[in-house]
């Protein structure tokens, strides 16, 4: 089922990343999606999903009476530039990349309903049909930049600790990677870089863009997968790709002036010496980067911090 590493395959880290990613994928995806079954539907007070028990999430389980609640947010139905036509029959390129929008899924080829031409969520039933808050029928792709370097003071540490650029999201104050949706015509590398500039640098100055270009020069795609996101529906779902930009010597980031912008309320370097409560699938992405760089695997110790830790150095 996995179509990980179908594109952007590059460099000698490929095998390592692929096996790490597969291990994490099996940990993450042996359980059924849960956020994608929460009620009320995110952003609403009264949209209740049809209750789907764990045992009936899979489409392979016969459930002739299954009837999902139909819901698409009015702002999506208004057909803004980032959204598809309300009628899925108008979309001719499911499971394809049409040159602008990538409608392929990291989960493999997804099914399309004969009558409605609506795609079917490959992770199973969610209790909601339509698109909810999502613009595209089928997969909606996001990109997440994982920008790391070695923590400066390693003197009291037994193993090498990484630090990473994280934001506090404006919408829910969650600690998160500074990621976002992939726009038309972009790939994940371009989108991750743009989002980093918007949310972590709040700048478009030539000198800053050049600095970030350098930082992402040797960036790698380390994670591509379905995301158990509360916006998901039976016909529209989130998938995300994480782009790892690691500054081995610290030279490329030493003059970086972080400034929160766009959807970010705060931005900071955070030490990866304990588990932080990260948004969506970001913890899985960060762990892959930690393993890839041979850093301290903080999650084996049972320390857990709240999301607004005080040992973060705001810069
Ligand atoms: C966020 C990404 C996240 C994705 C899936 C997007 O809206 O910006 O950071 O990975 O949703 O939850």
mmCIF file of C-alpha atoms and ligand atoms in Angstrom:
data_model
loop_
_atom_site.group_PDB
_atom_site.id
_atom_site.type_symbol
_atom_site.label_atom_id
_atom_site.label_comp_id
_atom_site.label_asym_id
_atom_site.label_seq_id
_atom_site.Cartn_x
_atom_site.Cartn_y
_atom_site.Cartn_z
ATOM 1 C CA UNK A 1 0.000 0.000 0.000
ATOM 2 C CA UNK A 2 2.885 2.368 0.666
ATOM 3 C CA UNK A 3 3.909 4.671 -2.099
ATOM 4 C CA UNK A 4 6.485 6.372 0.101
ATOM 5 C CA UNK A 5 9.543 7.489 -1.774
ATOM 6 C CA UNK A 6 7.938 7.481 -5.174
ATOM 7 C CA UNK A 7 9.407 10.835 -5.945
ATOM 8 C CA UNK A 8 12.044 13.245 -4.590
ATOM 9 C CA UNK A 9 14.143 10.123 -4.090
ATOM 10 C CA UNK A 10 17.607 11.404 -3.679
ATOM 11 C CA UNK A 11 20.886 11.001 -1.868
ATOM 12 C CA UNK A 12 22.456 8.262 0.146
ATOM 13 C CA UNK A 13 20.044 8.619 3.053
ATOM 14 C CA UNK A 14 17.295 7.074 1.019
ATOM 15 C CA UNK A 15 17.427 3.533 2.379
ATOM 16 C CA UNK A 16 17.850 4.693 5.964
ATOM 17 C CA UNK A 17 14.998 7.180 5.709
ATOM 18 C CA UNK A 18 12.788 4.695 3.943
ATOM 19 C CA UNK A 19 13.161 2.018 6.599
ATOM 20 C CA UNK A 20 12.814 4.509 9.469
ATOM 21 C CA UNK A 21 9.758 5.937 7.868
ATOM 22 C CA UNK A 22 8.269 2.499 7.361
ATOM 23 C CA UNK A 23 8.850 1.587 11.003
ATOM 24 C CA UNK A 24 7.146 4.787 12.128
ATOM 25 C CA UNK A 25 4.393 4.335 9.576
ATOM 26 C CA UNK A 26 3.614 0.897 10.997
ATOM 27 C CA UNK A 27 3.513 2.341 14.542
ATOM 28 C CA UNK A 28 1.317 5.221 13.433
ATOM 29 C CA UNK A 29 -1.011 3.432 11.059
ATOM 30 C CA UNK A 30 -1.672 0.105 12.777
ATOM 31 C CA UNK A 31 -4.197 2.076 14.823
ATOM 32 C CA UNK A 32 -7.289 3.481 13.162
ATOM 33 C CA UNK A 33 -7.789 7.213 12.770
ATOM 34 C CA UNK A 34 -9.404 8.897 15.763
ATOM 35 C CA UNK A 35 -9.200 12.680 15.260
ATOM 36 C CA UNK A 36 -10.938 12.134 11.940
ATOM 37 C CA UNK A 37 -13.980 10.770 13.832
ATOM 38 C CA UNK A 38 -14.329 13.509 16.457
ATOM 39 C CA UNK A 39 -17.613 15.366 16.972
ATOM 40 C CA UNK A 40 -18.671 18.085 16.700
ATOM 41 C CA UNK A 41 -16.780 18.610 13.479
ATOM 42 C CA UNK A 42 -13.888 21.049 14.015
ATOM 43 C CA UNK A 43 -14.950 24.692 13.601
ATOM 44 C CA UNK A 44 -18.635 23.906 14.165
ATOM 45 C CA UNK A 45 -20.798 23.675 17.257
ATOM 46 C CA UNK A 46 -23.402 21.257 15.994
ATOM 47 C CA UNK A 47 -22.158 19.155 13.074
ATOM 48 C CA UNK A 48 -22.175 15.637 14.506
ATOM 49 C CA UNK A 49 -20.421 12.906 12.610
ATOM 50 C CA UNK A 50 -22.142 9.537 12.375
ATOM 51 C CA UNK A 51 -20.497 7.464 15.122
ATOM 52 C CA UNK A 52 -18.079 4.962 13.584
ATOM 53 C CA UNK A 53 -16.765 2.274 15.961
ATOM 54 C CA UNK A 54 -13.115 1.181 15.569
ATOM 55 C CA UNK A 55 -14.274 -2.145 14.178
ATOM 56 C CA UNK A 56 -16.143 -0.437 11.322
ATOM 57 C CA UNK A 57 -13.586 2.127 10.209
ATOM 58 C CA UNK A 58 -12.319 -0.089 7.407
ATOM 59 C CA UNK A 59 -14.329 0.070 4.180
ATOM 60 C CA UNK A 60 -13.705 -3.675 3.925
ATOM 61 C CA UNK A 61 -16.122 -4.226 6.799
ATOM 62 C CA UNK A 62 -19.597 -4.526 5.353
ATOM 63 C CA UNK A 63 -21.975 -1.860 6.726
ATOM 64 C CA UNK A 64 -24.951 -1.588 4.354
ATOM 65 C CA UNK A 65 -26.794 0.954 6.546
ATOM 66 C CA UNK A 66 -23.811 3.320 6.912
ATOM 67 C CA UNK A 67 -24.950 6.872 6.259
ATOM 68 C CA UNK A 68 -22.456 9.663 6.899
ATOM 69 C CA UNK A 69 -23.486 13.206 7.856
ATOM 70 C CA UNK A 70 -23.046 15.442 4.802
ATOM 71 C CA UNK A 71 -21.146 18.676 5.504
ATOM 72 C CA UNK A 72 -19.032 21.119 3.547
ATOM 73 C CA UNK A 73 -18.244 24.492 5.122
ATOM 74 C CA UNK A 74 -19.886 27.446 3.377
ATOM 75 C CA UNK A 75 -16.514 29.115 2.736
ATOM 76 C CA UNK A 76 -15.471 26.000 0.785
ATOM 77 C CA UNK A 77 -18.747 25.847 -1.130
ATOM 78 C CA UNK A 78 -18.215 29.448 -2.257
ATOM 79 C CA UNK A 79 -15.561 28.011 -4.553
ATOM 80 C CA UNK A 80 -12.521 30.116 -3.527
ATOM 81 C CA UNK A 81 -9.347 29.725 -5.636
ATOM 82 C CA UNK A 82 -7.904 27.101 -3.243
ATOM 83 C CA UNK A 83 -10.989 24.869 -3.457
ATOM 84 C CA UNK A 84 -12.412 22.461 -6.053
ATOM 85 C CA UNK A 85 -15.773 22.699 -7.731
ATOM 86 C CA UNK A 86 -18.560 21.587 -5.352
ATOM 87 C CA UNK A 87 -19.454 18.883 -7.894
ATOM 88 C CA UNK A 88 -16.817 16.128 -7.767
ATOM 89 C CA UNK A 89 -17.941 15.012 -11.248
ATOM 90 C CA UNK A 90 -16.127 18.040 -12.643
ATOM 91 C CA UNK A 91 -12.763 16.666 -11.476
ATOM 92 C CA UNK A 92 -11.192 14.508 -14.153
ATOM 93 C CA UNK A 93 -7.738 13.978 -12.673
ATOM 94 C CA UNK A 94 -8.165 11.955 -9.484
ATOM 95 C CA UNK A 95 -5.094 9.824 -8.689
ATOM 96 C CA UNK A 96 -3.060 12.011 -11.049
ATOM 97 C CA UNK A 97 -0.830 15.052 -11.030
ATOM 98 C CA UNK A 98 -2.375 17.429 -13.553
ATOM 99 C CA UNK A 99 0.629 19.740 -13.639
ATOM 100 C CA UNK A 100 -0.850 22.064 -11.033
ATOM 101 C CA UNK A 101 -2.627 20.042 -8.390
ATOM 102 C CA UNK A 102 -1.240 16.754 -7.167
ATOM 103 C CA UNK A 103 -4.219 14.483 -6.590
ATOM 104 C CA UNK A 104 -2.099 11.390 -5.986
ATOM 105 C CA UNK A 105 -2.142 9.885 -2.500
ATOM 106 C CA UNK A 106 0.827 8.617 -0.478
ATOM 107 C CA UNK A 107 -1.463 5.714 0.450
ATOM 108 C CA UNK A 108 -1.630 4.452 -3.133
ATOM 109 C CA UNK A 109 -4.503 4.559 -5.593
ATOM 110 C CA UNK A 110 -7.742 5.537 -3.872
ATOM 111 C CA UNK A 111 -11.210 4.469 -4.962
ATOM 112 C CA UNK A 112 -13.744 6.730 -6.626
ATOM 113 C CA UNK A 113 -17.463 6.248 -6.102
ATOM 114 C CA UNK A 114 -19.141 5.294 -9.397
ATOM 115 C CA UNK A 115 -22.254 7.390 -8.883
ATOM 116 C CA UNK A 116 -20.912 10.562 -7.267
ATOM 117 C CA UNK A 117 -17.306 10.509 -8.539
ATOM 118 C CA UNK A 118 -16.242 11.280 -4.972
ATOM 119 C CA UNK A 119 -12.923 9.833 -3.739
ATOM 120 C CA UNK A 120 -13.006 7.468 -0.793
ATOM 121 C CA UNK A 121 -10.740 8.142 2.219
ATOM 122 C CA UNK A 122 -8.134 5.315 2.099
ATOM 123 C CA UNK A 123 -7.851 5.304 5.912
ATOM 124 C CA UNK A 124 -11.534 4.397 6.234
ATOM 125 C CA UNK A 125 -14.860 5.817 7.375
ATOM 126 C CA UNK A 126 -15.002 9.139 9.254
ATOM 127 C CA UNK A 127 -18.779 9.546 9.737
ATOM 128 C CA UNK A 128 -18.812 12.681 7.549
ATOM 129 C CA UNK A 129 -19.230 13.005 3.788
ATOM 130 C CA UNK A 130 -18.497 16.068 1.650
ATOM 131 C CA UNK A 131 -15.328 18.105 2.200
ATOM 132 C CA UNK A 132 -15.840 19.717 5.604
ATOM 133 C CA UNK A 133 -13.208 22.460 5.769
ATOM 134 C CA UNK A 134 -10.970 21.021 3.077
ATOM 135 C CA UNK A 135 -10.747 22.509 -0.381
ATOM 136 C CA UNK A 136 -9.897 19.476 -2.468
ATOM 137 C CA UNK A 137 -11.839 16.315 -3.033
ATOM 138 C CA UNK A 138 -9.408 13.492 -2.183
ATOM 139 C CA UNK A 139 -5.951 14.259 -0.777
ATOM 140 C CA UNK A 140 -5.112 17.779 0.451
ATOM 141 C CA UNK A 141 -1.337 18.105 0.662
ATOM 142 C CA UNK A 142 0.647 19.992 3.288
ATOM 143 C CA UNK A 143 4.398 20.464 3.734
ATOM 144 C CA UNK A 144 6.233 20.747 7.043
ATOM 145 C CA UNK A 145 9.795 22.121 7.365
ATOM 146 C CA UNK A 146 11.908 20.325 9.995
ATOM 147 C CA UNK A 147 14.784 22.776 10.582
ATOM 148 C CA UNK A 148 17.375 21.489 13.053
ATOM 149 C CA UNK A 149 20.896 22.081 14.349
ATOM 150 C CA UNK A 150 22.899 20.765 17.306
ATOM 151 C CA UNK A 151 22.072 22.399 20.651
ATOM 152 C CA UNK A 152 24.867 24.808 21.562
ATOM 153 C CA UNK A 153 25.517 23.705 25.102
ATOM 154 C CA UNK A 154 26.021 19.968 25.073
ATOM 155 C CA UNK A 155 28.250 19.930 28.180
ATOM 156 C CA UNK A 156 25.712 18.434 30.604
ATOM 157 C CA UNK A 157 24.276 16.031 28.106
ATOM 158 C CA UNK A 158 25.119 12.360 27.702
ATOM 159 C CA UNK A 159 24.012 12.238 24.078
ATOM 160 C CA UNK A 160 23.924 14.817 21.320
ATOM 161 C CA UNK A 161 20.748 16.865 21.468
ATOM 162 C CA UNK A 162 19.159 18.618 18.515
ATOM 163 C CA UNK A 163 17.286 21.873 18.567
ATOM 164 C CA UNK A 164 14.476 22.604 16.167
ATOM 165 C CA UNK A 165 12.478 25.611 14.979
ATOM 166 C CA UNK A 166 8.895 25.374 16.238
ATOM 167 C CA UNK A 167 6.000 27.805 16.288
ATOM 168 C CA UNK A 168 2.981 28.309 18.480
ATOM 169 C CA UNK A 169 0.001 28.250 16.163
ATOM 170 C CA UNK A 170 -2.352 31.233 16.369
ATOM 171 C CA UNK A 171 -5.469 29.058 16.101
ATOM 172 C CA UNK A 172 -4.855 26.718 19.058
ATOM 173 C CA UNK A 173 -1.501 27.792 20.619
ATOM 174 C CA UNK A 174 -0.162 24.275 19.916
ATOM 175 C CA UNK A 175 3.585 23.848 19.398
ATOM 176 C CA UNK A 176 4.008 22.868 15.774
ATOM 177 C CA UNK A 177 6.307 22.740 12.791
ATOM 178 C CA UNK A 178 5.944 25.915 10.722
ATOM 179 C CA UNK A 179 4.124 24.111 7.921
ATOM 180 C CA UNK A 180 1.104 24.698 5.721
ATOM 181 C CA UNK A 181 -0.836 23.713 2.637
ATOM 182 C CA UNK A 182 0.943 23.185 -0.674
ATOM 183 C CA UNK A 183 -0.272 25.796 -3.155
ATOM 184 C CA UNK A 184 -1.062 25.137 -6.794
ATOM 185 C CA UNK A 185 2.112 24.621 -8.830
ATOM 186 C CA UNK A 186 4.332 24.027 -5.775
ATOM 187 C CA UNK A 187 6.058 20.844 -4.646
ATOM 188 C CA UNK A 188 6.692 20.036 -0.972
ATOM 189 C CA UNK A 189 10.215 21.515 -1.001
ATOM 190 C CA UNK A 190 9.045 24.846 -2.393
ATOM 191 C CA UNK A 191 6.050 24.961 -0.035
ATOM 192 C CA UNK A 192 8.114 24.040 3.059
ATOM 193 C CA UNK A 193 10.578 26.811 2.284
ATOM 194 C CA UNK A 194 7.821 29.366 1.623
ATOM 195 C CA UNK A 195 6.004 28.430 4.843
ATOM 196 C CA UNK A 196 9.252 28.688 6.802
ATOM 197 C CA UNK A 197 9.851 32.164 5.403
ATOM 198 C CA UNK A 198 6.270 33.226 6.197
ATOM 199 C CA UNK A 199 5.828 31.712 9.654
ATOM 200 C CA UNK A 200 9.343 31.547 11.120
ATOM 201 C CA UNK A 201 11.083 34.499 9.436
ATOM 202 C CA UNK A 202 8.179 36.807 8.575
ATOM 203 C CA UNK A 203 10.272 38.065 5.718
ATOM 204 C CA UNK A 204 10.626 38.058 2.005
ATOM 205 C CA UNK A 205 13.790 40.165 1.819
ATOM 206 C CA UNK A 206 16.288 38.994 -0.786
ATOM 207 C CA UNK A 207 19.028 38.446 1.795
ATOM 208 C CA UNK A 208 16.743 36.353 4.014
ATOM 209 C CA UNK A 209 15.455 34.329 1.064
ATOM 210 C CA UNK A 210 19.055 33.647 0.060
ATOM 211 C CA UNK A 211 19.878 32.516 3.597
ATOM 212 C CA UNK A 212 16.921 30.119 3.654
ATOM 213 C CA UNK A 213 17.723 28.876 0.141
ATOM 214 C CA UNK A 214 21.163 27.848 1.433
ATOM 215 C CA UNK A 215 19.674 26.158 4.478
ATOM 216 C CA UNK A 216 17.357 24.102 2.261
ATOM 217 C CA UNK A 217 19.989 23.317 -0.385
ATOM 218 C CA UNK A 218 20.571 19.801 0.938
ATOM 219 C CA UNK A 219 17.091 19.299 2.347
ATOM 220 C CA UNK A 220 15.549 15.830 2.273
ATOM 221 C CA UNK A 221 12.027 14.538 2.224
ATOM 222 C CA UNK A 222 11.802 12.342 5.344
ATOM 223 C CA UNK A 223 8.076 11.637 5.742
ATOM 224 C CA UNK A 224 5.079 11.377 3.446
ATOM 225 C CA UNK A 225 1.840 10.047 4.784
ATOM 226 C CA UNK A 226 -1.840 10.326 5.529
ATOM 227 C CA UNK A 227 -2.512 12.509 8.588
ATOM 228 C CA UNK A 228 -5.194 11.741 11.156
ATOM 229 C CA UNK A 229 -6.484 15.317 11.032
ATOM 230 C CA UNK A 230 -9.817 16.496 12.545
ATOM 231 C CA UNK A 231 -10.771 18.095 9.199
ATOM 232 C CA UNK A 232 -10.779 14.758 7.351
ATOM 233 C CA UNK A 233 -13.933 13.360 5.833
ATOM 234 C CA UNK A 234 -14.900 10.267 3.839
ATOM 235 C CA UNK A 235 -14.147 12.191 0.633
ATOM 236 C CA UNK A 236 -11.360 14.645 1.542
ATOM 237 C CA UNK A 237 -8.335 14.171 3.782
ATOM 238 C CA UNK A 238 -4.951 15.610 4.786
ATOM 239 C CA UNK A 239 -1.593 14.188 3.757
ATOM 240 C CA UNK A 240 1.711 15.732 4.700
ATOM 241 C CA UNK A 241 5.337 15.646 3.619
ATOM 242 C CA UNK A 242 8.125 16.673 5.992
ATOM 243 C CA UNK A 243 11.249 18.348 4.633
ATOM 244 C CA UNK A 244 14.357 18.004 6.756
ATOM 245 C CA UNK A 245 16.806 20.927 6.583
ATOM 246 C CA UNK A 246 19.637 20.215 9.021
ATOM 247 C CA UNK A 247 22.441 22.690 9.752
ATOM 248 C CA UNK A 248 25.270 20.367 10.781
ATOM 249 C CA UNK A 249 27.844 23.049 11.617
ATOM 250 C CA UNK A 250 25.472 25.711 12.922
ATOM 251 C CA UNK A 251 26.970 28.205 10.466
ATOM 252 C CA UNK A 252 23.876 28.573 8.296
ATOM 253 C CA UNK A 253 21.567 29.400 11.205
ATOM 254 C CA UNK A 254 23.815 31.401 13.507
ATOM 255 C CA UNK A 255 22.568 34.719 12.123
ATOM 256 C CA UNK A 256 18.986 33.625 11.547
ATOM 257 C CA UNK A 257 16.594 36.206 13.011
ATOM 258 C CA UNK A 258 13.445 34.260 13.789
ATOM 259 C CA UNK A 259 10.227 36.290 13.737
ATOM 260 C CA UNK A 260 6.706 34.869 13.866
ATOM 261 C CA UNK A 261 4.419 35.694 10.946
ATOM 262 C CA UNK A 262 1.205 34.574 9.227
ATOM 263 C CA UNK A 263 -0.428 31.693 11.218
ATOM 264 C CA UNK A 264 2.319 31.697 13.859
ATOM 265 C CA UNK A 265 1.980 33.574 17.164
ATOM 266 C CA UNK A 266 5.518 32.752 18.359
ATOM 267 C CA UNK A 267 8.600 31.096 16.958
ATOM 268 C CA UNK A 268 11.602 29.663 18.790
ATOM 269 C CA UNK A 269 14.417 27.139 18.849
ATOM 270 C CA UNK A 270 13.334 24.254 21.075
ATOM 271 C CA UNK A 271 15.702 21.626 22.505
ATOM 272 C CA UNK A 272 14.723 18.087 21.667
ATOM 273 C CA UNK A 273 15.609 16.694 25.090
ATOM 274 C CA UNK A 274 12.054 15.711 26.079
ATOM 275 C CA UNK A 275 8.664 14.997 24.549
ATOM 276 C CA UNK A 276 6.770 18.133 23.562
ATOM 277 C CA UNK A 277 3.095 17.990 22.818
ATOM 278 C CA UNK A 278 3.219 18.655 19.088
ATOM 279 C CA UNK A 279 0.388 19.316 16.680
ATOM 280 C CA UNK A 280 -1.014 16.715 14.217
ATOM 281 C CA UNK A 281 1.621 14.165 13.066
ATOM 282 C CA UNK A 282 4.545 16.475 13.760
ATOM 283 C CA UNK A 283 5.979 14.304 16.553
ATOM 284 C CA UNK A 284 6.405 11.381 14.114
ATOM 285 C CA UNK A 285 8.179 13.662 11.647
ATOM 286 C CA UNK A 286 10.531 15.060 14.286
ATOM 287 C CA UNK A 287 11.425 11.555 15.515
ATOM 288 C CA UNK A 288 12.430 10.499 12.017
ATOM 289 C CA UNK A 289 14.764 13.506 11.799
ATOM 290 C CA UNK A 290 16.228 12.711 15.247
ATOM 291 C CA UNK A 291 16.959 9.120 14.214
ATOM 292 C CA UNK A 292 18.357 10.210 10.872
ATOM 293 C CA UNK A 293 20.880 12.546 12.511
ATOM 294 C CA UNK A 294 21.802 10.074 15.260
ATOM 295 C CA UNK A 295 20.642 12.468 17.992
ATOM 296 C CA UNK A 296 19.378 11.703 21.496
ATOM 297 C CA UNK A 297 16.097 9.757 21.238
ATOM 298 C CA UNK A 298 14.360 11.723 23.963
ATOM 299 C CA UNK A 299 11.078 9.768 23.840
ATOM 300 C CA UNK A 300 12.643 6.701 25.507
ATOM 301 C CA UNK A 301 12.784 8.628 28.781
ATOM 302 C CA UNK A 302 9.455 9.407 30.335
ATOM 303 C CA UNK A 303 9.772 13.139 30.638
ATOM 304 C CA UNK A 304 6.916 15.039 29.123
ATOM 305 C CA UNK A 305 6.734 18.784 28.913
ATOM 306 C CA UNK A 306 3.739 21.005 28.485
ATOM 307 C CA UNK A 307 3.586 22.744 25.147
ATOM 308 C CA UNK A 308 4.812 26.086 26.370
ATOM 309 C CA UNK A 309 8.117 25.066 27.900
ATOM 310 C CA UNK A 310 10.258 27.653 29.595
ATOM 311 C CA UNK A 311 13.582 26.251 28.439
ATOM 312 C CA UNK A 312 13.086 27.475 24.926
ATOM 313 C CA UNK A 313 15.404 30.220 23.872
ATOM 314 C CA UNK A 314 13.414 32.874 22.083
ATOM 315 C CA UNK A 315 15.503 34.465 19.385
HETATM 316 C C1 LIG B 1 -0.672 22.123 8.764
HETATM 317 C C2 LIG B 1 0.492 21.139 8.702
HETATM 318 C C3 LIG B 1 -0.040 19.755 9.095
HETATM 319 C C4 LIG B 1 -1.220 19.384 8.179
HETATM 320 C C5 LIG B 1 -1.849 18.068 8.546
HETATM 321 C C6 LIG B 1 -1.769 21.679 7.826
HETATM 322 O O1 LIG B 1 -2.839 22.570 7.904
HETATM 323 O O2 LIG B 1 -0.219 23.423 8.390
HETATM 324 O O3 LIG B 1 1.490 21.534 9.605
HETATM 325 O O4 LIG B 1 0.971 18.771 8.971
HETATM 326 O O5 LIG B 1 -2.225 20.386 8.240
HETATM 327 O O6 LIG B 1 -2.457 18.073 9.802
#
